[in-house]
Coordinates of C-alpha atoms in Angstrom, one line a residue:
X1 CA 34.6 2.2 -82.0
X2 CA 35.5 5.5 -80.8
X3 CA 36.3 8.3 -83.4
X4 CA 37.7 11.4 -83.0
X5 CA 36.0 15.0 -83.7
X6 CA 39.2 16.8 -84.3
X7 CA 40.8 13.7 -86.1
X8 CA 37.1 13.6 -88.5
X9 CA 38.0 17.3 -89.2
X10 CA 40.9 16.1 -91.1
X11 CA 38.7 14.6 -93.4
X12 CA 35.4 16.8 -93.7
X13 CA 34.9 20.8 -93.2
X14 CA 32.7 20.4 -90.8
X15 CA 32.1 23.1 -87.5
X16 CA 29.0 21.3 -86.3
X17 CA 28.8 21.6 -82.5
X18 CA 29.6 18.0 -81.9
X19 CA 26.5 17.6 -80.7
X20 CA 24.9 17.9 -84.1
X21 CA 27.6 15.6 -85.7
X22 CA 26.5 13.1 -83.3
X23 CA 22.8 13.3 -84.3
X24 CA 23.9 13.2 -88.3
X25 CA 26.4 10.1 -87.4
X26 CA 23.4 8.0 -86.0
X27 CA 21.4 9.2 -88.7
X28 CA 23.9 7.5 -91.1
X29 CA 23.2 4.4 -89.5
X30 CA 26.6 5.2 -87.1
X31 CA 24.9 5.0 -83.7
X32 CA 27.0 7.0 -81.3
X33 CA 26.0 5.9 -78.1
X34 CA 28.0 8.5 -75.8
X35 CA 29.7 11.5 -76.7
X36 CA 32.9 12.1 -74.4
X37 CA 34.5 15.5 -74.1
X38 CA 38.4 14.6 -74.2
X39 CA 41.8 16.6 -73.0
X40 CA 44.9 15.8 -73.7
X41 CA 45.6 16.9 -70.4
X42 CA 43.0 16.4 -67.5
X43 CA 42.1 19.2 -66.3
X44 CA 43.9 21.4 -69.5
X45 CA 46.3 22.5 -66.6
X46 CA 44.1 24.5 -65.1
X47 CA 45.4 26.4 -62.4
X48 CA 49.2 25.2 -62.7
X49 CA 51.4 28.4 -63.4
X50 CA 55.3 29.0 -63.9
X51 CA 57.2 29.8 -60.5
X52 CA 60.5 30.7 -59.7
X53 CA 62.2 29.2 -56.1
X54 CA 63.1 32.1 -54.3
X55 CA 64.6 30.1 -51.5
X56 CA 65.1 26.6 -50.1
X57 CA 66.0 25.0 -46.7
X58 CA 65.6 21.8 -45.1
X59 CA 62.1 20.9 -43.0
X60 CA 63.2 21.1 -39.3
X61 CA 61.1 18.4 -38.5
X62 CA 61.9 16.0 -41.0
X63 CA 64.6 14.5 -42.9
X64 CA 63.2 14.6 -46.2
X65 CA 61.2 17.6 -46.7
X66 CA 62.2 21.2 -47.9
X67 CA 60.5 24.5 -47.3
X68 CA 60.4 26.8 -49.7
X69 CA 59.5 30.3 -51.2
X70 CA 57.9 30.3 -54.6
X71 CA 57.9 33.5 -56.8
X72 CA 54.2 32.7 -58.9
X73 CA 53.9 36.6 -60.2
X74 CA 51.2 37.3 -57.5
X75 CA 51.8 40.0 -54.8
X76 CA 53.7 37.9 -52.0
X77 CA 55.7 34.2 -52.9
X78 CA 54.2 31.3 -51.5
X79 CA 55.2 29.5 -49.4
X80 CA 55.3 25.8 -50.2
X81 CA 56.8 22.4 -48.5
X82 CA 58.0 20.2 -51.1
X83 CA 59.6 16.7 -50.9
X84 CA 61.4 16.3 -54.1
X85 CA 65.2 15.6 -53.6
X86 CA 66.0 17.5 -56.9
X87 CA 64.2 21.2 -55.5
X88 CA 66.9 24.2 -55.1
X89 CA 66.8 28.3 -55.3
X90 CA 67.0 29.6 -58.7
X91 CA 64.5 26.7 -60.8
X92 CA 61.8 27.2 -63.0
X93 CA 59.0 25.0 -61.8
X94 CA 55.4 24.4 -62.2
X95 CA 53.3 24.8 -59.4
X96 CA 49.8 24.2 -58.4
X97 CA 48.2 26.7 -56.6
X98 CA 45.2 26.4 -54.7
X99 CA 42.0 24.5 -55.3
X100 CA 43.7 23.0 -58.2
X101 CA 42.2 19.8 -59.5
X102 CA 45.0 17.3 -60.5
X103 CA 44.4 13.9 -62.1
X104 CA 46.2 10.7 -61.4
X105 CA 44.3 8.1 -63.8
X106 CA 40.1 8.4 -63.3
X107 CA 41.2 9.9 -59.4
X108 CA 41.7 13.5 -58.8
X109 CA 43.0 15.4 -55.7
X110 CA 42.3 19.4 -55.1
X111 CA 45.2 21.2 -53.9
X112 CA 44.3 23.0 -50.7
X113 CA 46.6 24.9 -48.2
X114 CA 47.3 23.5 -44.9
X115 CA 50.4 22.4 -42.5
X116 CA 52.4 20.0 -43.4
X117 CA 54.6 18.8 -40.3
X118 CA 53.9 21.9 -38.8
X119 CA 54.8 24.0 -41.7
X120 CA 52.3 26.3 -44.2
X121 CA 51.8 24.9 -47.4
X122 CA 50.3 26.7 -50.1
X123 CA 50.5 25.0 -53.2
X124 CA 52.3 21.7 -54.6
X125 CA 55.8 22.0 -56.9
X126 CA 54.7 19.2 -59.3
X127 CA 56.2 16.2 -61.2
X128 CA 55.7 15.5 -64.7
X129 CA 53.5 12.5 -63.7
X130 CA 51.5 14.7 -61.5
X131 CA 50.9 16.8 -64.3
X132 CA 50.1 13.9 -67.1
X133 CA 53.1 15.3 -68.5
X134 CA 55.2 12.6 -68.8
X135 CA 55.8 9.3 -66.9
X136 CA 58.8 10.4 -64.1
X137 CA 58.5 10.7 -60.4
X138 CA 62.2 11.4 -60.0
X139 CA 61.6 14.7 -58.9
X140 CA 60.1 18.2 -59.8
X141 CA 60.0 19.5 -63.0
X142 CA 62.8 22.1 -63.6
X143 CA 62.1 24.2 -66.8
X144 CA 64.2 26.3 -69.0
X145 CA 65.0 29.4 -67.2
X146 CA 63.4 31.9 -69.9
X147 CA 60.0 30.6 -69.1
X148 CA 58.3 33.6 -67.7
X149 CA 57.3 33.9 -63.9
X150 CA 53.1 33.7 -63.5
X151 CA 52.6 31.9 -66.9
X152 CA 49.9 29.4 -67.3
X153 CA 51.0 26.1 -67.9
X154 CA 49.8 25.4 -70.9
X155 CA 51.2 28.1 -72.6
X156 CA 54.1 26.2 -72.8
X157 CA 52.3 22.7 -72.6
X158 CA 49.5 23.3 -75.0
X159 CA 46.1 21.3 -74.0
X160 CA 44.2 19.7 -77.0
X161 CA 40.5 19.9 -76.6
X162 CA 38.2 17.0 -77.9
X163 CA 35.5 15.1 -78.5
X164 CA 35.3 11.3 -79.1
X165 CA 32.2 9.5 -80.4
X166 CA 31.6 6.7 -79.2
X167 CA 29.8 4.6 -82.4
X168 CA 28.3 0.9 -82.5
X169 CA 28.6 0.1 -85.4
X170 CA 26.9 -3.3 -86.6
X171 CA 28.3 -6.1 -88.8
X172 CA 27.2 -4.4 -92.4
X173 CA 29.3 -1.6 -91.9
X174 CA 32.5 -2.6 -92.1
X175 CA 33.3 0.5 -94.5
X176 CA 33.0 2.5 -91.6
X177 CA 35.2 1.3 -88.8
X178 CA 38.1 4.3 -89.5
X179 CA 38.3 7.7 -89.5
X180 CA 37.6 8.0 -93.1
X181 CA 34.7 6.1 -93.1
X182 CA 33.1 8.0 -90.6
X183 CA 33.9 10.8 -92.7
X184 CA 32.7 9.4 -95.7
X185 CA 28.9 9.3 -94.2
X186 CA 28.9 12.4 -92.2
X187 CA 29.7 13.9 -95.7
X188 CA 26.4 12.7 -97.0
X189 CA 24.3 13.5 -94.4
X190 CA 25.8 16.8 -94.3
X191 CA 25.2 17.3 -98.1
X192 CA 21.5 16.2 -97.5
X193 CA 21.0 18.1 -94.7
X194 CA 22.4 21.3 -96.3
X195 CA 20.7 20.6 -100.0
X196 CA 24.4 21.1 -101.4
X197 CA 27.2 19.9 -102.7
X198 CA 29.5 21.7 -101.0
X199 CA 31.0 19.3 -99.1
X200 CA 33.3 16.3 -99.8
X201 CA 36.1 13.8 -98.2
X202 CA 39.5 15.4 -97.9
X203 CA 41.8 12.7 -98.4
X204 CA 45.3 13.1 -97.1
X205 CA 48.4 13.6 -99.7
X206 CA 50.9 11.2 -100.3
X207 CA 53.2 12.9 -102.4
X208 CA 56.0 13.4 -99.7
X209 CA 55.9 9.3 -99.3
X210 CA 59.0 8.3 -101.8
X211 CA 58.9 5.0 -103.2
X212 CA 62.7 4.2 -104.5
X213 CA 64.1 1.4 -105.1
X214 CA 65.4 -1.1 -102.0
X215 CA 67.9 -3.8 -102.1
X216 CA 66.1 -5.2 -98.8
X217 CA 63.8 -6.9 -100.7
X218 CA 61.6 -9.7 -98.3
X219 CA 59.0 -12.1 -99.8
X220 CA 55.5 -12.4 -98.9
X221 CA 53.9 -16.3 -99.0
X222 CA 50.4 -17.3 -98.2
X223 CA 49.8 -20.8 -97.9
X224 CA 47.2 -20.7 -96.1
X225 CA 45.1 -19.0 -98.5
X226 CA 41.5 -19.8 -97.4
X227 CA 42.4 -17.9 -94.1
X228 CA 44.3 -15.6 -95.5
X229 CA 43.4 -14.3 -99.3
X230 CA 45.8 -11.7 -99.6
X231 CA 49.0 -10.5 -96.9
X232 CA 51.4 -7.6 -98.6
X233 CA 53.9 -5.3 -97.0
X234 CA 56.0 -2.4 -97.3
X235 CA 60.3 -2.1 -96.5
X236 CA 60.9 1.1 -94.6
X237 CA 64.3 2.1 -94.2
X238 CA 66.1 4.8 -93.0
X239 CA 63.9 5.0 -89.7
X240 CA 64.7 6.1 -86.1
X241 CA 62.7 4.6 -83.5
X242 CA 61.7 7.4 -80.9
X243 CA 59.2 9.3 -78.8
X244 CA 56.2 10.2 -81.0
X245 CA 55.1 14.2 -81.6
X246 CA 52.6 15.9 -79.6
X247 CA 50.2 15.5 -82.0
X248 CA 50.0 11.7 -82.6
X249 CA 50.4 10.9 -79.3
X250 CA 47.1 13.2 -78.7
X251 CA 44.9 11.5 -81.8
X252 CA 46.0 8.5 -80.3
X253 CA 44.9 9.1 -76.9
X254 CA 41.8 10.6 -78.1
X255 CA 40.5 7.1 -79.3
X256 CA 41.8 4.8 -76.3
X257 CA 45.2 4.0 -77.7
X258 CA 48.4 4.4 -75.6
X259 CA 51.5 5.9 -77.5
X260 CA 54.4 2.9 -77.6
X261 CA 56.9 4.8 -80.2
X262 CA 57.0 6.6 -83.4
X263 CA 56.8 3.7 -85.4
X264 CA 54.0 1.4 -83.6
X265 CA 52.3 4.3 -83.5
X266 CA 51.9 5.1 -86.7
X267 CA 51.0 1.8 -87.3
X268 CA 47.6 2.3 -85.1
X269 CA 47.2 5.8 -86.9
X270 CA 46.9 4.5 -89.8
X271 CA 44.2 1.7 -88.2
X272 CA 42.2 4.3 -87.1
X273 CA 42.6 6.7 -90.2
X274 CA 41.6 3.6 -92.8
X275 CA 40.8 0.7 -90.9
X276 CA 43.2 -1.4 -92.6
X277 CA 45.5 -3.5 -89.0
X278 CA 49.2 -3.2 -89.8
X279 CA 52.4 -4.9 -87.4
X280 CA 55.6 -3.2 -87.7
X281 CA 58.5 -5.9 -87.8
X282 CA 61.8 -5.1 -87.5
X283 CA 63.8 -6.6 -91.0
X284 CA 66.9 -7.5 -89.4
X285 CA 64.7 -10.3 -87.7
X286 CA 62.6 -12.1 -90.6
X287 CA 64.8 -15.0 -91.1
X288 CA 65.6 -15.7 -94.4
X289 CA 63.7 -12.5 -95.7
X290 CA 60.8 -14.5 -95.8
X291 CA 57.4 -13.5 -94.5
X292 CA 55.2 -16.8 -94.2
X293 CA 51.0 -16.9 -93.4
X294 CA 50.2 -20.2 -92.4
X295 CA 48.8 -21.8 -89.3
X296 CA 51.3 -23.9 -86.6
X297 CA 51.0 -27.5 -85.1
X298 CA 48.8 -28.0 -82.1
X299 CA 50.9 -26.8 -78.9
X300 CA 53.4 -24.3 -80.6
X301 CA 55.1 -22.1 -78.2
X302 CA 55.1 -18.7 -78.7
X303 CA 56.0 -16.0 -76.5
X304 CA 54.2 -12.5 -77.4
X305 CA 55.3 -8.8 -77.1
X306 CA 54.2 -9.0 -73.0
X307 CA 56.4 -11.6 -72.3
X308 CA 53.9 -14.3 -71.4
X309 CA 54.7 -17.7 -73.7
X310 CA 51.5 -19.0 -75.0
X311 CA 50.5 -22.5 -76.4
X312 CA 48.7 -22.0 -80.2
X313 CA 46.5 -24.0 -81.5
X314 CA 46.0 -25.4 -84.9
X315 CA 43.5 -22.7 -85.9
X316 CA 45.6 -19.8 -85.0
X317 CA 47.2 -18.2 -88.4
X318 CA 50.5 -17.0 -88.0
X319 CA 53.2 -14.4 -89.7
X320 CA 55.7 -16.7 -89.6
X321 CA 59.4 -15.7 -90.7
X322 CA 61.5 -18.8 -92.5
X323 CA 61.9 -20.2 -89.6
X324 CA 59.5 -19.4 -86.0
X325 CA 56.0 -17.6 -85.7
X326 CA 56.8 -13.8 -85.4
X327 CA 52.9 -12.5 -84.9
X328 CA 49.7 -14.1 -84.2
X329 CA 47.8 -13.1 -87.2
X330 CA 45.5 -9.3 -86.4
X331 CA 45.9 -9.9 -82.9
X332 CA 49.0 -10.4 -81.0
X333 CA 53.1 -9.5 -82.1
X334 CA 55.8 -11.6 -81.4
X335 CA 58.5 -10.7 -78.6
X336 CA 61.5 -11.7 -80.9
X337 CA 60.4 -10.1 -84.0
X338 CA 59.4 -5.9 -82.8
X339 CA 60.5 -3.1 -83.3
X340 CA 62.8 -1.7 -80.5
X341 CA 64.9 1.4 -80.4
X342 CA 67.8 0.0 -82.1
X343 CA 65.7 -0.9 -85.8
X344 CA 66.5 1.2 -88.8

């Protein structure tokens, strides 16, 4: 289980070095077995800086390729060969200058100078993807044009700084696979350590969550109760399905878990936070406004969230809506039955 030091902080005031959490965690009983410095950016965008094209003109010896002069606040503009179709005089970009490290997934490449078809290089006008940024390859980057010449990256891109436990827990300590958990024992051992009292679980507010009255009202059945003691839900209306913030997206990423949308997300936030697995279903699409747990007859087809149509057996419990299996039960949603960006 992997458990973020930021995240903990949430929970417990705590400035350990992470270090020392890490011994107090494993003296719990939490083994962490590795301690992993995380950024939400690899590399914190070192070395990338704000640049203004000065010029641009087409590579005489190729039919793709610009050169171009690159206004990065030092003494004299670079001068830079670029292949992005979208590049012109006048953008905003973000450059790389030399001996930058950039990441691409667990591989990095150091940005040198050299000659590229015969031309000097001395830097790289990046992509969002080249910069972790975002997911296009479209073309450059082209910022707003009141970002300032010479300024670091991440002072516009801000670069959260991390640690993640990484804790084995074993099969007594169930109470501890979340964030709260975790907190919950660091708290003691803190206390103990310290002789005090002084410390003690900050558990996050509520009171903005309103709880009014719904006229999409779905019912919740368990018939298969021995597999299944207890299944409730929640009706959220009023949502709009989009990119998540910055700052779920880095808690997220912190512990291994890609960002999908707002809403999934928050759904694995609050996994992490409490420990409690939740599915998001979108209401339009429980038939009948029934939500059934049951197992399905040997050989059930059902296709799942990556497309790929799988045979169940008679052992796997389904959330069923009136109708058709919508989830396999803790494990696996339905294609039919998620969220997408048209749910409210």
């Amino acid at each position: 289980m992997k458990i973020s030091y930021n995240w903990l902080k949430q929970y417990v005031n705590c400035e350990y070095p992470a270090e020392k959490v890490s011994e107090l965690l494993t003296s719990t009983g939490l083994e962490v077995e590795d301690l992993e410095r995380f950024e939400s950016v690899k590399g914190a965008l070192k070395g990338v800086v704000v640049g203004k094209v000065l010029t641009c003109i087409d590579h005489p010896n190729s039919d793709h390729l610009h050169i171009t002069t690159v206004d990065v606040g030092g003494e004299e503009p670079l001068h830079i060969v670029c292949g992005a179709p979208n590049v012109a005089a006048g953008q905003k970009v973000l450059v790389a200058t030399i001996n930058t490290e950039l990441w691409i997934g667990d591989e990095h490449i150091t940005i040198k100078k050299g000659k590229i078809r015969g031309e000097v290089s001395e830097g790289m006008i990046c992509a969002e993807d080249e910069l972790q940024l975002g997911t296009s390859h479209e073309g450059i980057m082209v910022l707003p044009d009141d970002y300032e010449v010479g300024k670091p990256a991440s002072f516009y891109f801000p670069v959260e700084e991390d640690y993640t436990f990484e804790i084995g827990l074993t099969a007594n300590r169930s109470d501890a696979t979340s964030h709260i958990g975790s907190a919950r024992d660091l708290v003691a051992a803190l206390n103990q350590r310290e002789n005090t009292t002084k410390y003690h679980l900050i558990r996050p507010s509520v009171d903005d969550f309103k709880v009014e009255n719904t006229t999409n009202n779905i019912e919740v059945v368990v018939e298969d109760t021995q597999a299944c003691p207890r299944y409730s839900g929640v009706t959220v209306s009023g949502v709009k399905v989009g990119e998540s913030p910055a700052w779920l997206k880095n808690r997220l990423a912190a512990v291994g878990i890609r960002s999908i949308n707002n809403i999934v997300d928050i759904t694995n936030y609050v996994l992490m936070e409490v420990g409690q697995p939740m599915h998001a279903f979108d209401a339009d699409k429980i038939t009948g406004k029934k939500v059934v747990v049951k197992c399905m007859p040997e050989g059930t087809p059902f296709v799942t969230l990556d497309g790929v149509e799988r045979k169940l057996n008679s052992r796997n419990l389904m959330i069923c809506n009136a109708e058709e299996p919508m989830c396999i039960a803790g494990v696996f949603g339905g294609q039919k039955s998620g969220v997408t960006m048209e749910t409210t």
